[in-house]
Short mmCIF file of C-alpha atoms and ligand atoms in Angstrom, two decimals:
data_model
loop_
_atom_site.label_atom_id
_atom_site.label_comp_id
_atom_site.label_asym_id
_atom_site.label_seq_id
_atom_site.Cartn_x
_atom_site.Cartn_y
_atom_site.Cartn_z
CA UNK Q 1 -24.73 52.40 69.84
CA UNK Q 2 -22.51 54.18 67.56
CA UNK Q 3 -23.90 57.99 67.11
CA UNK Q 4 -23.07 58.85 63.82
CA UNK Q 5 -22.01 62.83 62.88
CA UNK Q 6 -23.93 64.09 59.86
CA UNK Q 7 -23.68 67.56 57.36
CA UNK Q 8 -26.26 69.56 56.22
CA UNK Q 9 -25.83 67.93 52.99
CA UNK Q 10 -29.09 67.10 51.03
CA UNK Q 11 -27.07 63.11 50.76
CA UNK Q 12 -27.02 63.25 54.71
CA UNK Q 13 -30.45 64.74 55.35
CA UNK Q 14 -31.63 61.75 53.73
CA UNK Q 15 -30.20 59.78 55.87
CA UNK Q 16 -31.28 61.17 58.83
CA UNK Q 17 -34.72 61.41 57.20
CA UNK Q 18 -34.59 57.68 56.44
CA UNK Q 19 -33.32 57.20 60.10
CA UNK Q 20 -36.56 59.34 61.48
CA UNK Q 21 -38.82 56.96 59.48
CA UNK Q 22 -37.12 53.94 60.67
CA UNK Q 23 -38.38 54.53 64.35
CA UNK Q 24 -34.98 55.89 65.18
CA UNK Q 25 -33.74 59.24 67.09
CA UNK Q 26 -32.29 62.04 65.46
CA UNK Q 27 -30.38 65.02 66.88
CA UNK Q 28 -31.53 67.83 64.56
CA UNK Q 29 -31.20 71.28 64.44
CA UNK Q 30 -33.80 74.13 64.88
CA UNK Q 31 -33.79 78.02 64.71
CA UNK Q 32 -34.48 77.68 68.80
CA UNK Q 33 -31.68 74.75 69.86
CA UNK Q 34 -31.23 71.50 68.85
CA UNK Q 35 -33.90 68.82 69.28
CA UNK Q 36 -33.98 64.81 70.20
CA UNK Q 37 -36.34 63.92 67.24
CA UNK Q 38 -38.22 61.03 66.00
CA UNK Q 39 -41.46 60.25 64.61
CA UNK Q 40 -44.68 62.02 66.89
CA UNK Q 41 -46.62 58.60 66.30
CA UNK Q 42 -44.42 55.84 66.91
CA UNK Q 43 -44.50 55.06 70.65
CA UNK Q 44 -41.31 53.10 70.61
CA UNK Q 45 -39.53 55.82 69.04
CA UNK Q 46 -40.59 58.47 71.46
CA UNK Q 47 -40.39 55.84 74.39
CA UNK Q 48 -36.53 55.99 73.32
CA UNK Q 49 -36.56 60.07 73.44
CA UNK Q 50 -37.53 60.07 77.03
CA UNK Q 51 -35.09 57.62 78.05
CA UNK Q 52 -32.21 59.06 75.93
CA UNK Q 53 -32.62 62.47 78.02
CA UNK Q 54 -34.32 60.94 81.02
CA UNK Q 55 -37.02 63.16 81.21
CA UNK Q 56 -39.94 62.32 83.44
CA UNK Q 57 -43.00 60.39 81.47
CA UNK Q 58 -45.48 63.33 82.45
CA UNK Q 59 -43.49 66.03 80.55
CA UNK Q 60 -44.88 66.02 76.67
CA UNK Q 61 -43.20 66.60 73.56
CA UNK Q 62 -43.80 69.28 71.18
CA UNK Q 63 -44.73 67.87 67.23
CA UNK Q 64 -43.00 69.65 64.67
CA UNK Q 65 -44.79 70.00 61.30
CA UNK Q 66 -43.86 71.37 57.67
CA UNK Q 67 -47.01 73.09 57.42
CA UNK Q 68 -49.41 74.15 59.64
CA UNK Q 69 -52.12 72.98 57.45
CA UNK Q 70 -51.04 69.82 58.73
CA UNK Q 71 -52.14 70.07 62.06
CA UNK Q 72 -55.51 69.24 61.28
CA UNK Q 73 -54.24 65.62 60.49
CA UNK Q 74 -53.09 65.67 64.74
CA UNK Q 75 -55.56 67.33 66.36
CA UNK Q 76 -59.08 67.45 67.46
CA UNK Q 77 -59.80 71.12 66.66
CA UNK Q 78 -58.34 74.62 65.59
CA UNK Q 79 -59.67 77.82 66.94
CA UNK Q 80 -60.15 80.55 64.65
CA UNK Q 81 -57.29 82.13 66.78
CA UNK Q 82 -54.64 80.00 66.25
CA UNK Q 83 -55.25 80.00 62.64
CA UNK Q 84 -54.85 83.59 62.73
CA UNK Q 85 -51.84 82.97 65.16
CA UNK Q 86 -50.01 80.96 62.40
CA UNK Q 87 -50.77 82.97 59.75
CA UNK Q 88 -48.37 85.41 61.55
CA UNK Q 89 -45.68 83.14 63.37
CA UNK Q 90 -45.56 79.94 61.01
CA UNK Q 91 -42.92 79.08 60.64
CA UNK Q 92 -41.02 79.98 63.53
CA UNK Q 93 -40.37 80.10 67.50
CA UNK Q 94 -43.99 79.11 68.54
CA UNK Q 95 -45.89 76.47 69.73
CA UNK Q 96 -49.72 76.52 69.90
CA UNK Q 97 -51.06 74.08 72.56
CA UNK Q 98 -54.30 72.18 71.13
CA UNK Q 99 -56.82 69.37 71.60
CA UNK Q 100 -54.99 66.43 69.80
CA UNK Q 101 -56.51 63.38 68.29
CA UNK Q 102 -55.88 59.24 68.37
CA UNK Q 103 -53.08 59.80 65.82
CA UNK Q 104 -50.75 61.59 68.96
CA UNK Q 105 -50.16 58.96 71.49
CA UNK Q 106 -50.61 59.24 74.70
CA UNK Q 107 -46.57 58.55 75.54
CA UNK Q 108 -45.85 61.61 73.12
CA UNK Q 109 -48.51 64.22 75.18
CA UNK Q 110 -47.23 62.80 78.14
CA UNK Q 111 -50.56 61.44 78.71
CA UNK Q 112 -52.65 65.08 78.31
CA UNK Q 113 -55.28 65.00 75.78
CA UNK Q 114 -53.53 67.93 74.16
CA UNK Q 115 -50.56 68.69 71.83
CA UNK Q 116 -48.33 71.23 71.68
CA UNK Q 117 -47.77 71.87 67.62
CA UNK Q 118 -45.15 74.16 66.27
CA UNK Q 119 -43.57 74.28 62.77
CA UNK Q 120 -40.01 75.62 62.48
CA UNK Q 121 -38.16 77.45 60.54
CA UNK Q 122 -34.80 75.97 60.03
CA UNK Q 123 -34.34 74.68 56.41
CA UNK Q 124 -32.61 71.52 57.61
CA UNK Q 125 -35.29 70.42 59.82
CA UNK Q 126 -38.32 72.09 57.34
CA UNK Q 127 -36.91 69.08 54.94
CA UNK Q 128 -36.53 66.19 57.65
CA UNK Q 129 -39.83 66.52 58.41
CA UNK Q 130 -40.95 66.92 54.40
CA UNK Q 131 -38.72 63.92 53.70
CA UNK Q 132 -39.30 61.58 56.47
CA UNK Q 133 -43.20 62.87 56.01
CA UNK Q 134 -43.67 62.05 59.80
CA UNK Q 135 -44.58 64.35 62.47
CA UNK Q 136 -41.48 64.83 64.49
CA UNK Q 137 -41.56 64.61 68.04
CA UNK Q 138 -38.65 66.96 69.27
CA UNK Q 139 -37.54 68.00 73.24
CA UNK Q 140 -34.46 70.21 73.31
CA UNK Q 141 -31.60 67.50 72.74
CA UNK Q 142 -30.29 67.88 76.69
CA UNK Q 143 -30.09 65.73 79.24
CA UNK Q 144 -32.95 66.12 81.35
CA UNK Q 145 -32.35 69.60 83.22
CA UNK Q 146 -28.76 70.33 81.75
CA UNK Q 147 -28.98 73.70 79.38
CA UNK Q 148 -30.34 73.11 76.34
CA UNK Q 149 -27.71 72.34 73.18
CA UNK Q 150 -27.52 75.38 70.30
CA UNK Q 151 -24.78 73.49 68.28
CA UNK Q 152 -24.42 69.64 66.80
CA UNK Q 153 -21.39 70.02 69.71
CA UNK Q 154 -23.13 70.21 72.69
CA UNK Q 155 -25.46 67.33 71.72
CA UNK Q 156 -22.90 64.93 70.87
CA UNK Q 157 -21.61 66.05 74.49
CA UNK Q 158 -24.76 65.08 76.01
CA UNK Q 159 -25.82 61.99 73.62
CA UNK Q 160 -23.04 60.13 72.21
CA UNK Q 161 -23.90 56.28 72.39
CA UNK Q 162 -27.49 57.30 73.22
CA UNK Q 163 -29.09 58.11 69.90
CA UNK Q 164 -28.86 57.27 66.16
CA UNK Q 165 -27.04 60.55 64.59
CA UNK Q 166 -27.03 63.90 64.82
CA UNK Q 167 -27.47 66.27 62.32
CA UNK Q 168 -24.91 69.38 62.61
CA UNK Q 169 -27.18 72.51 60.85
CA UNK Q 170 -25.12 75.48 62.61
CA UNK Q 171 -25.56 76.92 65.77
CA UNK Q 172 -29.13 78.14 66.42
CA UNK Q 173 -30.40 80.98 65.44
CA UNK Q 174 -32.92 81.99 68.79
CA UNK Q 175 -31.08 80.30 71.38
CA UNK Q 176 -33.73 79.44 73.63
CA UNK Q 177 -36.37 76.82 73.05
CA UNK Q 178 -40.15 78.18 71.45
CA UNK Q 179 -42.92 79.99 72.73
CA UNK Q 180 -45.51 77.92 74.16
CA UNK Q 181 -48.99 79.08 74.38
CA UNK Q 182 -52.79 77.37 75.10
CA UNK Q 183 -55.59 79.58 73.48
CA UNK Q 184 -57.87 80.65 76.48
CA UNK Q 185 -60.96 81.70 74.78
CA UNK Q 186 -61.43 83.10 71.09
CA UNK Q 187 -59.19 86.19 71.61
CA UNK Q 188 -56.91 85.51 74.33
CA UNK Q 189 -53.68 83.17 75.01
CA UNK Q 190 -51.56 82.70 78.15
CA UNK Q 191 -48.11 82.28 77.33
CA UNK Q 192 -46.70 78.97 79.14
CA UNK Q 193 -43.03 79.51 78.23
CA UNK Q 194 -41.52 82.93 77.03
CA UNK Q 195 -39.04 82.65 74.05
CA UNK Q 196 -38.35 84.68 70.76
CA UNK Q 197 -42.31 85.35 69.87
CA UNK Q 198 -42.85 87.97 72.49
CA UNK Q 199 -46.34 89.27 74.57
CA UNK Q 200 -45.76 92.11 72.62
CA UNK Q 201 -45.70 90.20 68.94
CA UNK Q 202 -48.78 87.90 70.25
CA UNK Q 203 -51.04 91.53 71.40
CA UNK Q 204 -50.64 92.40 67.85
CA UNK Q 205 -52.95 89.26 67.00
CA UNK Q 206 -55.04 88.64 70.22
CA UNK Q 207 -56.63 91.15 72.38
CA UNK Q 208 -54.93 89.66 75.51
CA UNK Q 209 -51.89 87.99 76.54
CA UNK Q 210 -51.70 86.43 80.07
CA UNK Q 211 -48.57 85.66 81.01
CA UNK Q 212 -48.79 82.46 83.18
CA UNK Q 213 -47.93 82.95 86.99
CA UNK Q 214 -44.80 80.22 86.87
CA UNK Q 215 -43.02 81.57 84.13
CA UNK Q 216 -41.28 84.07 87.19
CA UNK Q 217 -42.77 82.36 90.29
CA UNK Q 218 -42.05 78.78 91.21
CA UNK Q 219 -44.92 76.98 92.08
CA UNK Q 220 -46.46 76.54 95.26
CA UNK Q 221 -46.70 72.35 96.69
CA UNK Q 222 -49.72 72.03 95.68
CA UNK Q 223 -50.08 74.18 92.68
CA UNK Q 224 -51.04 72.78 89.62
CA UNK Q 225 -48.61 73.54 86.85
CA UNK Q 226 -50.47 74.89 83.26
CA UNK Q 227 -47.53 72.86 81.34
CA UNK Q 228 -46.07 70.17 82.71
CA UNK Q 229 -42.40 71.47 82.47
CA UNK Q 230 -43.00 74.42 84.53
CA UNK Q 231 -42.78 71.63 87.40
CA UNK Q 232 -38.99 70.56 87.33
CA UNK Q 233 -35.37 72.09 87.57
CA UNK Q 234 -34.08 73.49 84.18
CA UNK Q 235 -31.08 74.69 82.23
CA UNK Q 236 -29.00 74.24 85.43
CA UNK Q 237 -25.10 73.53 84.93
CA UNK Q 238 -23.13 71.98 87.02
CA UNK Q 239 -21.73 75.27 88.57
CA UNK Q 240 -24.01 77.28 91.21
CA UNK Q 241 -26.04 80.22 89.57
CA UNK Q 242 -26.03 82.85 92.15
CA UNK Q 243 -28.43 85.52 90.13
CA UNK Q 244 -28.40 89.71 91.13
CA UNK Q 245 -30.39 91.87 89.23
CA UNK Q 246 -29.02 95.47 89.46
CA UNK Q 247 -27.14 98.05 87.59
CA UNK Q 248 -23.59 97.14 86.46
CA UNK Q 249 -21.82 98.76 89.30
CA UNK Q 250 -23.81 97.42 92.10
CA UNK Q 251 -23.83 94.50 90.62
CA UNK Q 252 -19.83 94.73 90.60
CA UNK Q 253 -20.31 95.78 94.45
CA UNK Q 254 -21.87 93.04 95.46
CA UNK Q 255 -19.45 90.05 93.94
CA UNK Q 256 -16.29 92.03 95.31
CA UNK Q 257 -18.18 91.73 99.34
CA UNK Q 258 -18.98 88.19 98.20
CA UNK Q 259 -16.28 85.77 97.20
CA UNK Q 260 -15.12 87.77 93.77
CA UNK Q 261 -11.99 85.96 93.92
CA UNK Q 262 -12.99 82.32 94.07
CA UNK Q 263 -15.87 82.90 91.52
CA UNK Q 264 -16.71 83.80 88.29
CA UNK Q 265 -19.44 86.19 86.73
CA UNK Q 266 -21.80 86.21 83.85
CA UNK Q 267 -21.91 89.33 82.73
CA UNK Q 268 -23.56 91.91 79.95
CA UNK Q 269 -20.85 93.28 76.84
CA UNK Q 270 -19.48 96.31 78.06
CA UNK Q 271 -20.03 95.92 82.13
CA UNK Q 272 -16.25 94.11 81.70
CA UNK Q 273 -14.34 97.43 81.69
CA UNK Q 274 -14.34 98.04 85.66
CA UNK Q 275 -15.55 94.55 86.07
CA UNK Q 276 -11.91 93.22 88.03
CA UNK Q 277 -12.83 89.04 88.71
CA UNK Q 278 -13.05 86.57 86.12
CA UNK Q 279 -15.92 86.68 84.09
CA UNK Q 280 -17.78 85.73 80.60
CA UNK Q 281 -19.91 88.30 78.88
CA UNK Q 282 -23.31 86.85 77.22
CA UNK Q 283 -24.04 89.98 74.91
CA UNK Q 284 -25.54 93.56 75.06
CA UNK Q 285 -29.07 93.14 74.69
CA UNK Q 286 -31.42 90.45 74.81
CA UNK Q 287 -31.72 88.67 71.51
CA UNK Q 288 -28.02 88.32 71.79
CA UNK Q 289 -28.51 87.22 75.38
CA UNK Q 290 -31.06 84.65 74.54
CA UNK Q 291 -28.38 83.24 71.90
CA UNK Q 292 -25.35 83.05 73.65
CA UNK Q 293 -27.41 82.19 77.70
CA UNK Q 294 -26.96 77.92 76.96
CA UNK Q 295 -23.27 77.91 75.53
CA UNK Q 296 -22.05 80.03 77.62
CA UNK Q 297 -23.68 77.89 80.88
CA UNK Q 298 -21.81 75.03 79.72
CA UNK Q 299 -18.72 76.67 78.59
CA UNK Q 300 -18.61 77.69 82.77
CA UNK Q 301 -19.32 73.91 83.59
CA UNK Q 302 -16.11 73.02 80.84
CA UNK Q 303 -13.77 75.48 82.78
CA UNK Q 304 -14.57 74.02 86.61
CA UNK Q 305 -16.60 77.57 87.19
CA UNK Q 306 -18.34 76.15 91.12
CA UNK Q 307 -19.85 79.22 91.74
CA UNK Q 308 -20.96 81.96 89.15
CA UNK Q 309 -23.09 84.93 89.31
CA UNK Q 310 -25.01 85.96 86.79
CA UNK Q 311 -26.22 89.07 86.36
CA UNK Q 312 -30.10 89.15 85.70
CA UNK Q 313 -31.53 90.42 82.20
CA UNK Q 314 -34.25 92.85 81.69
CA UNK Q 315 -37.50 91.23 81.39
CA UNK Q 316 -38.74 93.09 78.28
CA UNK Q 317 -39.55 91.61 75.17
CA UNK Q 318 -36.83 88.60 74.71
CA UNK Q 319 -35.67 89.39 77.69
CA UNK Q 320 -38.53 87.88 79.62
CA UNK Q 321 -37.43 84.34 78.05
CA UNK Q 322 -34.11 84.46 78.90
CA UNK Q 323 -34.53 85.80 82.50
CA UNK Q 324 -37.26 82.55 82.75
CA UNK Q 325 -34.41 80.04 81.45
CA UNK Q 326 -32.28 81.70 84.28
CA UNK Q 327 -34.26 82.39 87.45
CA UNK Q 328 -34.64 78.75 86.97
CA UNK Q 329 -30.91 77.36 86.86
CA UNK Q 330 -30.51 79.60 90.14
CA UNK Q 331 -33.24 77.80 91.47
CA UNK Q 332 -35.95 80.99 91.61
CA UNK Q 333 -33.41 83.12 93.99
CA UNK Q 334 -32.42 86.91 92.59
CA UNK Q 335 -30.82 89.24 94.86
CA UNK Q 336 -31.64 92.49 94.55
CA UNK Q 337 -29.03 95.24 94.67
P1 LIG V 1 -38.88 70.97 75.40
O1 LIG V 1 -39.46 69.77 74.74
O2 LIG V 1 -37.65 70.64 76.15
O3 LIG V 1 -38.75 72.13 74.46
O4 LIG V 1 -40.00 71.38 76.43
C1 LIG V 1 -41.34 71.51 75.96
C2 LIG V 1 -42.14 72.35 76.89
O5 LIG V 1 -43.44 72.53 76.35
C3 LIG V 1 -42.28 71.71 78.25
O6 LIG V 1 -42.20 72.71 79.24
C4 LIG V 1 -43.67 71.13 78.19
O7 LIG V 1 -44.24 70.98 79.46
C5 LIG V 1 -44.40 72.12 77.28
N1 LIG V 1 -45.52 71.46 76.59
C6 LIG V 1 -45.42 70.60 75.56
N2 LIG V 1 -46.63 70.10 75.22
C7 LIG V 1 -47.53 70.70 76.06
C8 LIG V 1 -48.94 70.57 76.24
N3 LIG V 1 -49.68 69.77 75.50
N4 LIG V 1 -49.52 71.31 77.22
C9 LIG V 1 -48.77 72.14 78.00
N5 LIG V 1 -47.43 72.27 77.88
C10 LIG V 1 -46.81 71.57 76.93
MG1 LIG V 2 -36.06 71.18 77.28
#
């Protein structure tokens, strides 16, 4: 299959809408990073996402809507909470987990009788969904634990023969993939993946915010995971993520007593200066962090980086999404220093 390139143009956003509604997959683009998208209630269609990015069967898809007002058409019932919830964060980086109805199949949820709902932001996909009028069923446009894509780029990388077209909207805006979240009881939610809506942002709505146990820890054999994806490798690269949380210098310390020369480093803006090894910098603070973290993983696999340490983000606000999308791709080690 020939993957065709498209604009932003309203001519080519037709197209890929008309694409969308013809059962085919679309790469799009999002404010988080770019998604693998095709219509939420065509099982063929999202049979094709999962093989495209060979993800496992059990792993659902999020449904992207124009409206939230929508979601009533997919689901089986709306707390009072969430309404309130997207009141304040539609549209943008969240996704509300909820009781879904026939209309989701059961290949989409990945066979749980709930669906994760989110309606984005990004003008380009806001009008592929309002011009294809289909729910659109969207997993970051990766193969299966690579890093995520956050420009039309890295998914033709990954998908080039495998899907339809992809639609080049910029490079996105977040950088890391939604906030997911189940509603717990009428004022509470447990966050299942961090990302750009914050604990902090969500307290302002609910009285509590549990943050789920796997979002830091990796689960115990055994365990059963609150969202399916918490149970496989992520956002790893090629290269070896070797993450140490510390301050700049002892993080410095510790690659110069372990192989400096032979690796490379991921490092903050402005630890470079007495940094003396080759290394990338992935911004100052953590929104920046969050939207550089993906491109710069692969930009290490495109320049033969084997072994790279990282060094670990805070774990405030943002931050907590970003070190999540890490601890993961270094396989939940962090050396302290
Ligand atoms: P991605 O599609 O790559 O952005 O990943 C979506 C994430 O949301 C995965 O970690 C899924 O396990 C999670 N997710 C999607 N739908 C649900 C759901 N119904 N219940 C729990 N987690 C979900
Ligand atoms: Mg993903």
């Amino acid at each position: 299959m020939e993957t065709v390139l498209l604009s932003d143009s309203s001519a080519d956003i037709t197209k890929a809408a008309e694409l969308i509604k013809n059962g085919h997959i679309v790469g799009i683009p999002t404010e988080t990073v770019y998604g693998l998208g095709a219509d939420a209630t065509d099982e063929n269609a999202v049979r094709g996402i999962f093989a495209a990015k060979g993800r496992p069967a059990d792993n659902p898809l999020i449904v992207h809507l124009a409206d939230f007002s929508d979601a009533v058409n997919y689901t089986a019932e709306i707390p009072e909470l969430a309404y309130r919830l997207a009141e304040r964060f539609c549209p943008g980086p969240l996704t509300i987990v909820l009781p879904k109805n026939d209309r989701i199949p059961m290949v989409t949820s990945g066979g749980l009788d709930t669906v994760g709902i989110r309606v984005p932001s990004h003008p380009v996909m806001h009008r592929l969904i309002a011009e294809s009028g289909k729910p659109i069923a969207a997993p970051s446009a990766n193969i299966s634990g690579y890093p995520s894509p956050t420009s039309a780029e890295h998914v033709m990388r990954d998908m080039n023969g495998r899907i339809a077209a992809v639609v080049d909207g910029g490079e996105s805006k977040f950088g890391v993939e939604s906030t997911v979240i189940s509603i717990e009881n009428e004022d509470t939610v447990r966050i299942l993946r961090p990302g750009c809506v914050t604990d902090e942002m969500l307290s302002e709505i609910c009285g509590s915010v549990i943050i789920d146990h796997a979002i830091l820890n990796e689960l115990e054999a055994g365990e059963k995971a609150a969202s399916p994806g918490m149970k496989y490798k992520h956002y790893s690269p090629k290269a070896n993520i070797i993450m140490v949380e510390g301050s700049a210098d002892a993080f410095t310390k510790y690659v110069s007593e372990h192989d400096g020369e032979s690796s490379y480093s991921l490092i903050f803006d402005g630890d470079e200066k007495n940094f003396p090894y080759r290394y990338m910098t992935y911004g100052k603070d953590s929104l920046q962090q969050a939207h550089m973290l993906f491109a710069k993983l692969r930009e290490l696999d495109d320049i033969g980086a084997e072994k790279v340490y990282v060094r670990a983000p805070s774990k405030d606000g943002v931050g907590l999404a970003v070190y999540n999308r890490l601890i993961r791709a270094a396989g939940f080690e962090v050396i302290r220093v």
